[in-house]
XYZ file of C-alpha atoms in Angstrom:
186
model
C 224.476 57.859 144.762
C 224.422 60.804 146.544
C 223.468 61.495 150.445
C 221.877 63.620 152.085
C 222.311 65.970 154.653
C 220.204 68.061 157.898
C 222.182 71.299 158.181
C 221.514 74.487 160.464
C 223.150 77.572 161.078
C 222.710 79.299 163.799
C 222.840 83.788 162.946
C 223.506 86.622 165.707
C 223.210 90.235 165.353
C 224.565 92.961 168.421
C 224.243 96.251 167.318
C 224.015 99.474 169.329
C 221.660 101.558 167.692
C 221.261 105.076 167.809
C 218.535 107.790 166.371
C 218.021 111.968 166.555
C 215.483 113.961 165.547
C 214.140 117.885 165.838
C 212.526 120.507 165.020
C 213.072 124.324 164.959
C 211.377 127.469 164.897
C 211.471 131.286 165.421
C 210.225 132.959 168.388
C 208.403 136.620 166.839
C 210.160 139.296 169.672
C 208.957 143.522 168.549
C 211.983 145.175 168.109
C 210.657 147.638 171.220
C 213.932 147.678 172.762
C 217.162 148.336 171.471
C 217.982 144.124 170.439
C 220.536 144.119 173.346
C 218.124 144.690 176.033
C 215.021 142.484 174.187
C 217.545 139.875 174.562
C 218.215 139.975 177.822
C 214.819 140.267 179.470
C 213.988 136.925 176.946
C 217.110 135.403 178.822
C 216.191 136.317 182.323
C 212.050 135.228 181.185
C 213.842 131.817 180.698
C 215.815 131.835 183.135
C 212.659 131.894 185.129
C 211.119 128.961 183.736
C 214.280 126.516 184.329
C 216.688 127.494 181.711
C 219.975 127.639 182.081
C 221.822 130.298 180.525
C 225.307 129.838 178.345
C 226.541 132.936 176.523
C 224.155 133.731 173.646
C 221.756 129.983 174.182
C 219.481 128.586 176.653
C 218.966 125.671 177.325
C 216.389 122.882 179.449
C 216.782 119.386 179.023
C 212.843 117.801 179.543
C 212.085 115.262 181.959
C 211.314 112.559 178.827
C 215.368 113.374 177.430
C 214.379 116.327 174.841
C 216.337 119.253 174.894
C 215.581 122.645 173.819
C 217.318 125.101 173.484
C 216.492 128.723 172.762
C 219.313 131.480 170.994
C 218.729 134.467 172.641
C 220.044 136.663 169.517
C 217.873 135.343 166.639
C 215.399 133.822 168.764
C 215.731 130.853 167.158
C 214.392 127.726 169.175
C 215.118 123.655 168.335
C 214.344 120.797 170.536
C 216.001 117.260 169.986
C 216.051 114.030 170.813
C 218.257 111.194 170.929
C 217.841 107.757 171.344
C 219.978 104.458 172.251
C 219.197 101.209 172.262
C 221.542 97.729 172.285
C 219.702 94.940 169.770
C 220.307 91.227 170.101
C 219.069 89.433 167.916
C 219.739 86.242 166.481
C 217.761 83.317 163.851
C 218.097 79.934 163.296
C 217.942 77.804 160.212
C 217.640 74.682 158.870
C 217.494 72.858 155.355
C 217.828 69.341 154.243
C 219.996 69.048 150.869
C 221.901 67.032 148.993
C 225.473 66.007 149.558
C 226.321 68.081 146.031
C 225.081 70.974 147.600
C 225.806 71.108 150.901
C 228.388 73.764 150.807
C 226.378 76.767 148.731
C 223.018 75.900 150.258
C 224.636 76.775 153.938
C 226.215 79.491 152.163
C 222.558 80.289 151.347
C 221.229 79.775 154.216
C 223.526 81.773 156.424
C 223.291 84.737 153.766
C 219.307 84.263 154.129
C 219.505 84.522 158.055
C 221.819 87.285 157.853
C 218.958 89.645 155.612
C 216.531 88.803 157.982
C 218.435 89.737 160.900
C 219.356 93.254 159.399
C 215.429 93.710 158.229
C 214.786 93.107 161.861
C 217.487 95.487 162.896
C 216.250 98.078 161.086
C 212.388 97.503 162.625
C 214.351 97.721 165.645
C 215.678 100.917 164.892
C 212.496 102.501 163.037
C 210.530 101.250 166.003
C 213.092 103.452 168.131
C 212.900 106.798 165.774
C 209.201 106.693 166.144
C 208.547 106.493 169.490
C 211.312 109.354 169.881
C 209.469 111.479 166.865
C 206.481 110.542 169.308
C 207.894 111.769 172.475
C 209.043 115.429 170.607
C 205.762 116.230 169.499
C 204.309 116.044 172.821
C 206.753 117.786 174.040
C 206.546 119.983 171.260
C 202.952 120.815 171.574
C 203.562 121.584 175.301
C 206.968 123.588 174.712
C 204.343 125.811 172.199
C 202.055 127.473 175.273
C 205.414 127.835 177.723
C 207.395 130.050 174.598
C 204.145 131.561 173.829
C 203.525 133.223 177.225
C 207.425 133.852 177.728
C 206.855 136.154 174.569
C 203.832 137.649 175.863
C 205.614 138.128 179.015
C 208.557 140.012 177.000
C 206.808 141.839 174.789
C 204.373 143.419 178.143
C 208.066 144.164 180.253
C 209.584 145.474 176.839
C 206.423 148.228 176.727
C 206.817 148.831 180.139
C 209.980 149.565 179.932
C 209.726 151.446 177.006
C 206.460 153.854 177.946
C 209.021 154.491 181.346
C 211.594 156.172 178.190
C 208.465 158.202 176.897
C 207.573 159.678 179.449
C 206.043 159.039 183.282
C 204.263 155.861 183.733
C 200.620 157.038 185.377
C 199.100 153.497 185.323
C 199.253 150.233 183.869
C 196.449 147.637 183.608
C 197.012 143.653 182.285
C 194.063 141.518 182.041
C 193.411 137.434 182.055
C 193.837 137.358 178.357
C 196.937 138.824 178.282
C 195.603 142.452 177.808
C 197.920 145.312 178.520
C 196.475 149.322 178.596
C 199.419 151.649 179.731
C 198.155 155.245 180.400
C 201.686 157.846 180.357
C 201.792 161.082 180.442
C 204.094 163.079 178.034
């Protein structure tokens, strides 16, 4: 006659989860002046908006952790975010088993518990990734308008400089909608 045993196992999982997400696009700057001069105008405008220049890059870290980087040579804009989280999970499993299959059933319970912990950890990682992506998307909505303004200011400054190269600037008029009229005597 075999005896029945009650087995109980406890498993835990601790791991550090790190997720990253990012997007990139390109600023559309018209080649009004020489490339080097356009780059300097872009760098100056970005610096006024809180970017820090590092060689051919301009960087700014947003309050929510999004890192924005502009390549001054190519106009490539990259926005990236990282998320970190320590995950600590525990689970318990119990079963009543026959003495003859005690070892196998205990091993099966451990495998099931470990698989459940792995699924929970994956769900935590996915939730962290989703949260990071939402922060990135919110920042991009705000950043798009700001970068459009940067491009408009750089273009206006470049047009004024180009007009001065062509002749004597008699009048400059900028309207509230971003329109620019430059009167030049050649």
